XYZ file of C-alpha atoms in Angstrom:
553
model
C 89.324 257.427 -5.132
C 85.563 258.309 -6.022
C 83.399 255.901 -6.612
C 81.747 257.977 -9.065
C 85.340 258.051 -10.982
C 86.244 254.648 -10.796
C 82.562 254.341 -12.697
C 82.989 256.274 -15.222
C 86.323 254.842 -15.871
C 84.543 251.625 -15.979
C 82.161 252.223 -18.105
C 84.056 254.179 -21.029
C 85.737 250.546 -22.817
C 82.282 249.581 -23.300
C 81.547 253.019 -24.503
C 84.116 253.275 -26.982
C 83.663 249.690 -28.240
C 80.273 251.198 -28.906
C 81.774 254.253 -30.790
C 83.899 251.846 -32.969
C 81.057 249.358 -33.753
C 78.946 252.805 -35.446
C 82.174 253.812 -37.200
C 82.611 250.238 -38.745
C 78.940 250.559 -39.551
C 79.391 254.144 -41.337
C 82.338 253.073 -42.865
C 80.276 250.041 -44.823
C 77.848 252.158 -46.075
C 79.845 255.385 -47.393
C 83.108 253.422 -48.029
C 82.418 250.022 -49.484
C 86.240 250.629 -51.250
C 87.892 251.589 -48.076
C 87.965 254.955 -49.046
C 85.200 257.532 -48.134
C 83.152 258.368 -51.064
C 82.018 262.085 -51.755
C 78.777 260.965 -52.735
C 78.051 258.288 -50.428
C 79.116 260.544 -47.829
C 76.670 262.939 -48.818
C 73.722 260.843 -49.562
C 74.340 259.462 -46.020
C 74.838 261.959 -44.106
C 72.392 260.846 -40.852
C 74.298 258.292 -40.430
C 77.846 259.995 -40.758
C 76.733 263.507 -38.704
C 75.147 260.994 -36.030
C 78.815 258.994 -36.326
C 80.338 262.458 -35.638
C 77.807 263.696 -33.016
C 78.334 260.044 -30.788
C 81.829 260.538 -31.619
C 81.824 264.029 -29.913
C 79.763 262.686 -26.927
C 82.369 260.198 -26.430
C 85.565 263.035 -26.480
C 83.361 265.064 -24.180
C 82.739 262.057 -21.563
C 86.376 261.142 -21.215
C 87.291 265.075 -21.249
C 84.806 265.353 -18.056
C 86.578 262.429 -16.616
C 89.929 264.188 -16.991
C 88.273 267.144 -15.336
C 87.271 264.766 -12.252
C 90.143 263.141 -11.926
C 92.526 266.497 -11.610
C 90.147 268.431 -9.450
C 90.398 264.992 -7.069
C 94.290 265.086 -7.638
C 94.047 269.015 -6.346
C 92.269 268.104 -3.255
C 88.906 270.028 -4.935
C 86.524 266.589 -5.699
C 83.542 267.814 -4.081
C 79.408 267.265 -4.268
C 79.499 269.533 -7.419
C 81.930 267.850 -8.951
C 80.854 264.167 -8.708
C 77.464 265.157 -9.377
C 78.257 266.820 -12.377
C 80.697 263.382 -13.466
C 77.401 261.379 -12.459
C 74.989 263.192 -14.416
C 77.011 264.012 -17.001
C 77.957 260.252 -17.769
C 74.385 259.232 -17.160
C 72.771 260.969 -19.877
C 75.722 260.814 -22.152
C 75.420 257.600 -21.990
C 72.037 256.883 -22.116
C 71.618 259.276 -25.421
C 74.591 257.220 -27.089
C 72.946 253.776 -26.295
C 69.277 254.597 -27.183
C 68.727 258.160 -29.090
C 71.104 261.107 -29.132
C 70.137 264.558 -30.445
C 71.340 266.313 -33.314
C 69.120 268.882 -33.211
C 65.517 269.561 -31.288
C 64.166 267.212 -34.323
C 66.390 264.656 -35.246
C 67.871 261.950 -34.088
C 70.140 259.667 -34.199
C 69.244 256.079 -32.978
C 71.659 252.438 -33.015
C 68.552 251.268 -35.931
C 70.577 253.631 -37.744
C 73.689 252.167 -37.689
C 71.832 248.224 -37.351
C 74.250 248.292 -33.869
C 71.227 247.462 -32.402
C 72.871 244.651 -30.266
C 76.310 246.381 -29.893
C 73.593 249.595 -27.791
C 72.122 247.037 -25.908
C 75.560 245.465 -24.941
C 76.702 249.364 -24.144
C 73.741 249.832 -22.068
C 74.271 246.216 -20.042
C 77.770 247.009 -19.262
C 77.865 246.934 -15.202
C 79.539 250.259 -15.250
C 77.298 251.628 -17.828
C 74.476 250.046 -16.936
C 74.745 251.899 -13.523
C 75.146 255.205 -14.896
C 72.259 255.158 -16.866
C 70.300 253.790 -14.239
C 71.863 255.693 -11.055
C 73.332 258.866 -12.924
C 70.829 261.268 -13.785
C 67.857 261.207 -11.882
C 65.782 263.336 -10.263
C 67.429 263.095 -7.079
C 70.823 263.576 -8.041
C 69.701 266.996 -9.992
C 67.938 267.552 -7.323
C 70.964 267.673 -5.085
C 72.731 269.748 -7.707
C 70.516 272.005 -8.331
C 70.195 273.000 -4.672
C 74.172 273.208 -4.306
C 74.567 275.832 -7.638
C 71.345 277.733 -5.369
C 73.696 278.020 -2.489
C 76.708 279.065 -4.272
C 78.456 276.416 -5.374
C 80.039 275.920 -8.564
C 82.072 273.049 -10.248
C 85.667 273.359 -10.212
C 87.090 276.036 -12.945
C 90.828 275.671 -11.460
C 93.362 274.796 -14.404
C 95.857 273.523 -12.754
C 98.427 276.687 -13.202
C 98.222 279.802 -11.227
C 98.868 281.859 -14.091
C 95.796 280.916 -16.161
C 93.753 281.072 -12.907
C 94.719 284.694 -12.131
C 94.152 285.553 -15.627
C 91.081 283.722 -15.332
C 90.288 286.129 -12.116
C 91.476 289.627 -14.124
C 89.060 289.291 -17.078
C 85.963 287.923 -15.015
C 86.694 291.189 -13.005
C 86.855 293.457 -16.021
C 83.698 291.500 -17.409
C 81.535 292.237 -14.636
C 82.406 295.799 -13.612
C 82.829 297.204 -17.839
C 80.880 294.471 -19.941
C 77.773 292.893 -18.324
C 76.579 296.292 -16.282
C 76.126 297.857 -20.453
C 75.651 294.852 -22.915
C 71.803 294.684 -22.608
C 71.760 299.100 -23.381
C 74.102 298.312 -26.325
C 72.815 295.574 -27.738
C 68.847 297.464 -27.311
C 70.823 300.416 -28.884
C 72.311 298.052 -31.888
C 75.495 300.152 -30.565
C 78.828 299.223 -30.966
C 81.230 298.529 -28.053
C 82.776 301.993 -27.073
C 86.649 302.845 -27.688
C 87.115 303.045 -24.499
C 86.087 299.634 -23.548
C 88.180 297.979 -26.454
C 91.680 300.091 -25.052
C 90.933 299.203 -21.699
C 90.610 295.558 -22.796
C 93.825 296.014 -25.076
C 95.422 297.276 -21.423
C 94.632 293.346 -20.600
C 96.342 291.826 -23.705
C 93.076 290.489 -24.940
C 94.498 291.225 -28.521
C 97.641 289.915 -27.824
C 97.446 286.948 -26.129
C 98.954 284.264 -28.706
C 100.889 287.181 -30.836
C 104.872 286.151 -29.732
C 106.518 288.339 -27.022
C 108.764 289.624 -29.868
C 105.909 291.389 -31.462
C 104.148 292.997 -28.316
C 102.239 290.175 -27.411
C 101.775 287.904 -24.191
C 103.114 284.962 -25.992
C 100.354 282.603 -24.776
C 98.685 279.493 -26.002
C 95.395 278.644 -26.847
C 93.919 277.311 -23.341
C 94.717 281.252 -22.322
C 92.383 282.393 -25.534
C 90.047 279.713 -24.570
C 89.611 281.198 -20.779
C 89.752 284.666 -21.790
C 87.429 284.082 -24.095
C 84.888 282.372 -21.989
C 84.642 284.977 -20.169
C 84.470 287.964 -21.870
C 81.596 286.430 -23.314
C 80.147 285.311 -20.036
C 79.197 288.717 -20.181
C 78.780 289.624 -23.923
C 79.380 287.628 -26.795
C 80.097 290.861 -28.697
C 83.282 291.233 -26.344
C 84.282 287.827 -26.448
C 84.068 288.185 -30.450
C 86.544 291.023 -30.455
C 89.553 288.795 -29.966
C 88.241 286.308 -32.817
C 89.530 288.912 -35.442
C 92.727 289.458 -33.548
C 93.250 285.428 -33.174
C 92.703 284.800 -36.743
C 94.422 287.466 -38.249
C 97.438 287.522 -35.540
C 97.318 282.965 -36.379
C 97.713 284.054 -40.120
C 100.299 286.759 -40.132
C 102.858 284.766 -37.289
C 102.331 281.514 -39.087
C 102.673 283.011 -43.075
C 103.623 286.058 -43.335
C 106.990 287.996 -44.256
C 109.115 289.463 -41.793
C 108.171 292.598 -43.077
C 104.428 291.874 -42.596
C 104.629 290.320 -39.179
C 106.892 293.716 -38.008
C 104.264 296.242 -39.464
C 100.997 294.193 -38.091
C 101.530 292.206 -35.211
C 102.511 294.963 -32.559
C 99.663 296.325 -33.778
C 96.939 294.056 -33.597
C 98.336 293.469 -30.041
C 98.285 296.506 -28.537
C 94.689 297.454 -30.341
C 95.241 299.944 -32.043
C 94.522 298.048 -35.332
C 91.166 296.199 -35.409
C 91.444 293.547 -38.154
C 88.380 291.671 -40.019
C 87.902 288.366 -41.445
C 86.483 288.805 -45.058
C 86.496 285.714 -46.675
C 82.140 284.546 -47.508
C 80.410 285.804 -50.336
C 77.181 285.446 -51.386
C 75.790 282.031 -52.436
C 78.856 280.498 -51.234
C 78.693 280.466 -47.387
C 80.813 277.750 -46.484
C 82.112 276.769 -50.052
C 85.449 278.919 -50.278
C 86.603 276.739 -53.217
C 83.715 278.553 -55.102
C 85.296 282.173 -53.706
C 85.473 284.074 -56.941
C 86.360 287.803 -55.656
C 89.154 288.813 -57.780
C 92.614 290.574 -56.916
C 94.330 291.207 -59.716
C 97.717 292.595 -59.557
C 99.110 295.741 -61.477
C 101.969 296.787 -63.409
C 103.296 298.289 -60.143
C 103.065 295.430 -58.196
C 100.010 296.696 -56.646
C 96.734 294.749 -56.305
C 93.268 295.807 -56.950
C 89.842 293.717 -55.867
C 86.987 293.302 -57.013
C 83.599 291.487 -56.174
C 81.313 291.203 -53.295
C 81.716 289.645 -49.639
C 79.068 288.985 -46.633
C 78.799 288.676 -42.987
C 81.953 290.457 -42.341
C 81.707 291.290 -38.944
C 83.310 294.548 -37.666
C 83.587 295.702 -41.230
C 83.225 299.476 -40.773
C 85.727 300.275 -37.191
C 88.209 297.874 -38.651
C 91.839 298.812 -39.929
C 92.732 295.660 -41.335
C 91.320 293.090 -43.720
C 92.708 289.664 -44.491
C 90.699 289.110 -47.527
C 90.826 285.878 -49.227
C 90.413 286.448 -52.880
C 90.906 284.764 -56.573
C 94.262 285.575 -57.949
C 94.421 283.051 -60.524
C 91.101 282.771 -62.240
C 92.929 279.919 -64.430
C 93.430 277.396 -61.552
C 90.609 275.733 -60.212
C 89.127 275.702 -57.081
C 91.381 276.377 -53.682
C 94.475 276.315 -55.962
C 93.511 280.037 -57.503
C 93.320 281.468 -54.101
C 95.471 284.072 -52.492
C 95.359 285.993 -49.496
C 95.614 289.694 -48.970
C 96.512 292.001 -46.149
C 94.367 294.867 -47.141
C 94.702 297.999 -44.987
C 91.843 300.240 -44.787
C 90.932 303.649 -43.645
C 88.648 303.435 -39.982
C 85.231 304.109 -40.700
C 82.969 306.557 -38.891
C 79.557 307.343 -38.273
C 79.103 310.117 -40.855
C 81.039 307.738 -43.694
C 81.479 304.244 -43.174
C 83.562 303.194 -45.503
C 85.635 306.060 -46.602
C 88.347 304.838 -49.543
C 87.812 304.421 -52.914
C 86.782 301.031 -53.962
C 84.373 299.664 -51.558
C 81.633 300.299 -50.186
C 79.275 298.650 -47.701
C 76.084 297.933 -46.119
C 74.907 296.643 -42.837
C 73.069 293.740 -42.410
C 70.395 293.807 -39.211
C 70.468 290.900 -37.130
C 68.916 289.946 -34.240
C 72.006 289.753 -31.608
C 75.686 289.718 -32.268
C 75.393 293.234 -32.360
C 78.528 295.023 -30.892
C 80.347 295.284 -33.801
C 77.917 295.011 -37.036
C 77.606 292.843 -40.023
C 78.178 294.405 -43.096
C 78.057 293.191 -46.977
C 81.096 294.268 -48.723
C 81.257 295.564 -52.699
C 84.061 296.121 -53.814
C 85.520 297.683 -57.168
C 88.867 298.042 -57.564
C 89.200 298.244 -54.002
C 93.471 298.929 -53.532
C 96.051 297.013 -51.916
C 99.531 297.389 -51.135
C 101.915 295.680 -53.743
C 103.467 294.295 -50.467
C 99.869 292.984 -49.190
C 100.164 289.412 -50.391
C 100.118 287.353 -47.287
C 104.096 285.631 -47.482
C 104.531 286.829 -50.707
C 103.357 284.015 -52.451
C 100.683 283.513 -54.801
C 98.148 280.655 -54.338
C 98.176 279.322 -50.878
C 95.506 280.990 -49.105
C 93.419 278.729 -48.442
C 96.391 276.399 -46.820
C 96.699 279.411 -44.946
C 93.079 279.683 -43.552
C 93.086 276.187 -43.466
C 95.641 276.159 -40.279
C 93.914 278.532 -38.210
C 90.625 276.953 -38.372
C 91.459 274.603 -35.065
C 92.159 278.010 -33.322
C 88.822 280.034 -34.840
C 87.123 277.182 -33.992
C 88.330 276.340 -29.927
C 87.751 280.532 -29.539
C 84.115 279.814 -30.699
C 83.434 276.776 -28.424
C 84.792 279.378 -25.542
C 82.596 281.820 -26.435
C 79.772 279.463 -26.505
C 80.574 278.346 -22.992
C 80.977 281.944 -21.686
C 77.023 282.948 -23.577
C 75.808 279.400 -21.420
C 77.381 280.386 -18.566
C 75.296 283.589 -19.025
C 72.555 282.226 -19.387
C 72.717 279.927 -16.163
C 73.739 282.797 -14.265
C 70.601 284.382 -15.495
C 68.312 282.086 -14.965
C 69.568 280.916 -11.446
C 69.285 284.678 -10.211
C 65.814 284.782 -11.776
C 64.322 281.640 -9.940
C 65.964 281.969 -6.745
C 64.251 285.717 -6.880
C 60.692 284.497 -8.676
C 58.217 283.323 -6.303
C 55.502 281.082 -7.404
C 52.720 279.396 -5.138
C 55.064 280.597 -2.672
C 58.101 279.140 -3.486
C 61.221 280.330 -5.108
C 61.265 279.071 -8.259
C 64.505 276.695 -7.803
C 61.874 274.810 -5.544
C 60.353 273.292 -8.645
C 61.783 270.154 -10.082
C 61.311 270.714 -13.341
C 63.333 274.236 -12.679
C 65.737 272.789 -10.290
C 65.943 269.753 -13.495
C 66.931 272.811 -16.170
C 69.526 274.385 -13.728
C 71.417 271.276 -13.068
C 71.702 270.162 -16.658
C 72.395 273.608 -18.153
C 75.435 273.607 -15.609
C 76.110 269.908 -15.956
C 76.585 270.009 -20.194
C 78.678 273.247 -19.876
C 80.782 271.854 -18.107
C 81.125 268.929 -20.370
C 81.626 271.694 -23.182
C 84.274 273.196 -21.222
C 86.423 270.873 -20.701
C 86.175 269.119 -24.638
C 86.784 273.160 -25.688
C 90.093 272.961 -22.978
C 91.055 269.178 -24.444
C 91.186 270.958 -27.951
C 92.984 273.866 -26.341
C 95.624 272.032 -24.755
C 96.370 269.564 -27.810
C 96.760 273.026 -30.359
C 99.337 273.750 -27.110
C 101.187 270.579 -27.537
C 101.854 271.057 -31.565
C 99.064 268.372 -32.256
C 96.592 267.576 -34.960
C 93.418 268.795 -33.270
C 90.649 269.834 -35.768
C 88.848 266.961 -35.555
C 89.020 268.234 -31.216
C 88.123 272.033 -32.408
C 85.486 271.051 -34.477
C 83.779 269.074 -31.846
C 84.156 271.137 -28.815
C 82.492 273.767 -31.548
C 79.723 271.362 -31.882
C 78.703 270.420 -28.611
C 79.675 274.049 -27.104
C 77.219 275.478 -29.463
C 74.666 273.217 -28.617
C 74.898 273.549 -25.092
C 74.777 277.624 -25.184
C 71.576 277.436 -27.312
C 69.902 274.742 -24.662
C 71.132 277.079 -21.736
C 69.618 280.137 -23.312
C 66.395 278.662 -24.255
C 65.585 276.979 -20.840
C 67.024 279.993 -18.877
C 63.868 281.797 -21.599
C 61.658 279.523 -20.362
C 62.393 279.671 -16.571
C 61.854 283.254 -16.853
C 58.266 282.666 -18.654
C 56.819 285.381 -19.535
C 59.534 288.038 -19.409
C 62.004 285.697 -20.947
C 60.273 287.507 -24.336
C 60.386 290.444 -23.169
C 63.523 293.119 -24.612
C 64.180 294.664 -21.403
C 65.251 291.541 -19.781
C 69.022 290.539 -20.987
C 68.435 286.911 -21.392
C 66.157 287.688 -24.718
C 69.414 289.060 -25.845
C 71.591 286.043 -24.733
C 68.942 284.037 -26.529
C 69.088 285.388 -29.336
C 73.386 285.373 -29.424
C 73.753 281.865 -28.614
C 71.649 281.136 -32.226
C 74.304 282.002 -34.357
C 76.716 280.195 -32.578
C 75.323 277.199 -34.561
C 75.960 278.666 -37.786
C 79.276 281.026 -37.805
C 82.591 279.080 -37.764
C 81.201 276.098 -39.736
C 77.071 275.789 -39.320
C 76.134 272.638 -36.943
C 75.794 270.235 -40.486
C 79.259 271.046 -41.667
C 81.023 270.387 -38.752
C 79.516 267.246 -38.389
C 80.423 266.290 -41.926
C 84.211 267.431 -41.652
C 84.513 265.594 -38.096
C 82.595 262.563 -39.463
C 84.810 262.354 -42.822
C 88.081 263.173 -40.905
C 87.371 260.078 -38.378
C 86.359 257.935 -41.480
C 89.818 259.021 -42.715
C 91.916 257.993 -39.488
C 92.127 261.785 -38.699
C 90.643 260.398 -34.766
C 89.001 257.971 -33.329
C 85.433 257.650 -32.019
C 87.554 257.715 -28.031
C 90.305 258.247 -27.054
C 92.144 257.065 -23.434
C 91.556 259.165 -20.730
């Protein structure tokens, strides 16, 4: 057994002990009752995001020690591996006991809490007190840094030859049709060719958690995850793709009417129906409650909408809309909402949007760019009579509601794939980049950036897997989704801007890809649930036994 597991082990109790002394501190302040308050949990929200954020740190630590433990089981616990487990635990646990970052300005300290003498007990734990002092330091990244320069990379094996082989086929695909183009479509604000999106429906991309019975591979989520990862390992834009398919394939299996799931599902499997999420408006972002588009339904049974949505993302090429509208302007709230199956005519170059009814305009954006944002008006826009989602009137946001914990573990994937790109960037760049001399992986400070990009990656990884494998089981894992979404998102925005900053100079220049990887990984802290609203929903749900601040490894 490795030492370096048998530490980490060690030192979690203590670490979780922590994690429950902050949520009996959180709980005091925002639910004096022994219920959460709304406003309390507002007016404190430091302390209840930084509950969520240690909370997250601690799922991520014990996920990483999972990781270790199988990869020593498999015979495949090498250098990389403990040094990632040592690292990793060293500055998780060191950013838990004295300051841990919620963003590049704030953050969260025990004074916070008053667990001031819980940290210090943490960071006095034997176990813990050896990983602070003995994980992360400059000779152990050192060590790492000069192992990813020779080739070496921490183990990605899952355990099941299947996943691994599909694993193998997309990071094939990836590298000879994605990354070769992303950087002259994304300079070109193009979208992703036809051809690219039928050869990646050839894969099953589209179809990978659609049921066998409707065309599809019948998979779980840990297959999304991994395809997902690395389609965007070489363009978030083609990772992305299968977001619309996984939500819209998650809503029609789980809700709708045999009839819908027969006409739809084959379809959005085999590609040849591209289906969009349209469900923000303006001034609402991540309020739906407040979702007033209408759909009002006509004599014939028929429904027409009308009002104005945002950010919808692929807006134009798409065939399909699930559209979450107001069918009931009487009931307040979530209650009034419905959810509609709108089919719509392909747009092209010449006319965009081509029916009657709506119209739309695109929105420029810095990256994200291989499939367009668009803002949506719509007026009397038409819809089948048979275009209500199950048939039934009023449960649409129940119905988003349950494929959140998927959206949400195919966005941490994505943001491990656009990290992974950016490592793999910036290690080409410095080992090629010589300085004074030396190749730039010679530096410590460079060789420093490498290791941790690769070490917290991996640490996203495997909490984005953990989430993965629970939705697998038939478990309760939003609380899981929402923080392998935090930290993945965090980590692809700290890989991209230190892989920027390793390239100097022409990091800000356009012709080199990782300006465009820098600016993808931003949005990845806003889309899906923005960075503050995850934290609140996984803070709240722990404060309402949802989880716990760790769980047993």
């Amino acid at each position: 057994m490795s030492e370096w597991i048998d530490c980490a082990r060690a030192a979690l109790p203590a670490a979780r002990t922590y994690g429950e002394a902050v949520r009996a501190a959180v709980e005091r302040a925002v639910a004096p009752g022994g219920t959460p308050d709304p406003a309390r949990l507002t007016r404190e929200q430091h302390r209840v995001h930084g509950f969520a954020w240690i909370a997250a740190t601690l799922a991520a630590l014990e996920a990483t020690l999972d990781w270790a433990v199988r990869a020593e089981g498999a015979g495949r616990l090498g250098a990389v591996e403990e040094l990632t487990l040592r690292i990793g635990f060293g500055e998780g646990l060191a950013q838990i006991a004295a300051g841990l970052p919620m963003s590049a300005h704030e953050v969260v300290r025990p004074a916070a809490f008053g667990t001031e003498a819980e940290a210090r007990a943490l960071a006095a734990d034997p176990a813990a007190a050896r990983l602070i002092a003995e994980g992360s330091t400059p000779e152990s990244r050192a060590d790492l840094a000069a192992l990813l320069a020779e080739g070496a990379r921490p183990c990605e094996a899952l355990g099941d030859e299947a996943l691994d082989l599909i694993r193998d086929q997309i990071r094939a695909f990836t590298v000879e049709e994605i990354a070769p183009y992303a950087h002259a479509w994304h300079l070109a604000d193009a979208l992703i060719p036809d051809a690219v999106i039928a050869r990646m429906a050839g894969l099953g991309v589209f179809g990978i958690c659609i049921p066998e019975a409707y065309g599809g591979l019948g998979l779980g989520k840990l297959a999304m995850a991994v395809v997902s990862e690395e389609l965007s390992r070489g363009w978030i834009c083609a990772g992305s793709l299968g977001t619309r398919s996984e939500i819209a394939g998650e809503l029609i299996a789980a809700n709708g009417t045999d009839e819908q799931k027969a006409r739809w599902l084959p379809a959005i499997a085999d590609g040849s129906c591209l289906p969009t999420a349209v469900f923000t408006e303006p001034d609402t972002g991540s309020d739906l409650a407040a979702v007033r588009t209408r759909g009002e339904r006509q004599a014939d049974g028929s429904w027409r909408v009308t009002g104005a949505k945002t950010w919808i993302t692929h807006a134009a090429r798409a065939d399909l809309m699930t559209m979450l509208v107001r069918t009931d302007p009487a009931a307040p709230g979530y209650a009034g909402l419905s959810m509609l199956l709108a089919a719509k005519t392909r747009g092209s170059d010449a006319d965009a949007f081509p029916d009657p009814g709506i119209e739309g305009s695109e929105i420029p954006v810095l990256g994200y760019r291989g499939m367009k944002e668009y803002a949506l008006g719509l007026d009397g826009f038409a819809v089948a009579a048979d275009g209500l989602l199950g048939g039934r009137e009023g449960q649409g946001f129940k119905q988003l509601m349950r494929t959140f914990e998927g959206a949400r573990i195919q966005t941490a994937a994505r943001a491990v794939g656009v990290a992974w790109n950016a490592f793999d960037l910036a290690l080409d760049y410095a080992q090629g980049r010589r300085q004074f001399g030396e190749a730039l992986t010679h530096f410590p400070r460079v060789a420093d950036k490498l290791a941790l990009m690769a070490v917290e990656t991996v640490m996203a990884r495997e909490l984005t897997y953990a989430a993965a494998r629970a939705k697998d089981l038939g478990d309760r894992c939003d609380i899981e989704a929402g923080m392998a979404k935090l930290l993945g998102a965090r980590a692809a925005w700290n890989a991209a801007d230190n892989a920027v900053q390793i390239h100097g100079g022409n990091g800000y220049a356009l012709e080199y890809p990782i300006s465009r990887v820098l600016c993808d990984a931003r949005i990845l802290n806003i889309f899906e649930g923005a960075a503050e609203i995850q934290a609140q929903v996984i803070g709240r749900g722990l404060l309402a036994g949802q989880g716990r601040a760790g769980q047993a490894a």
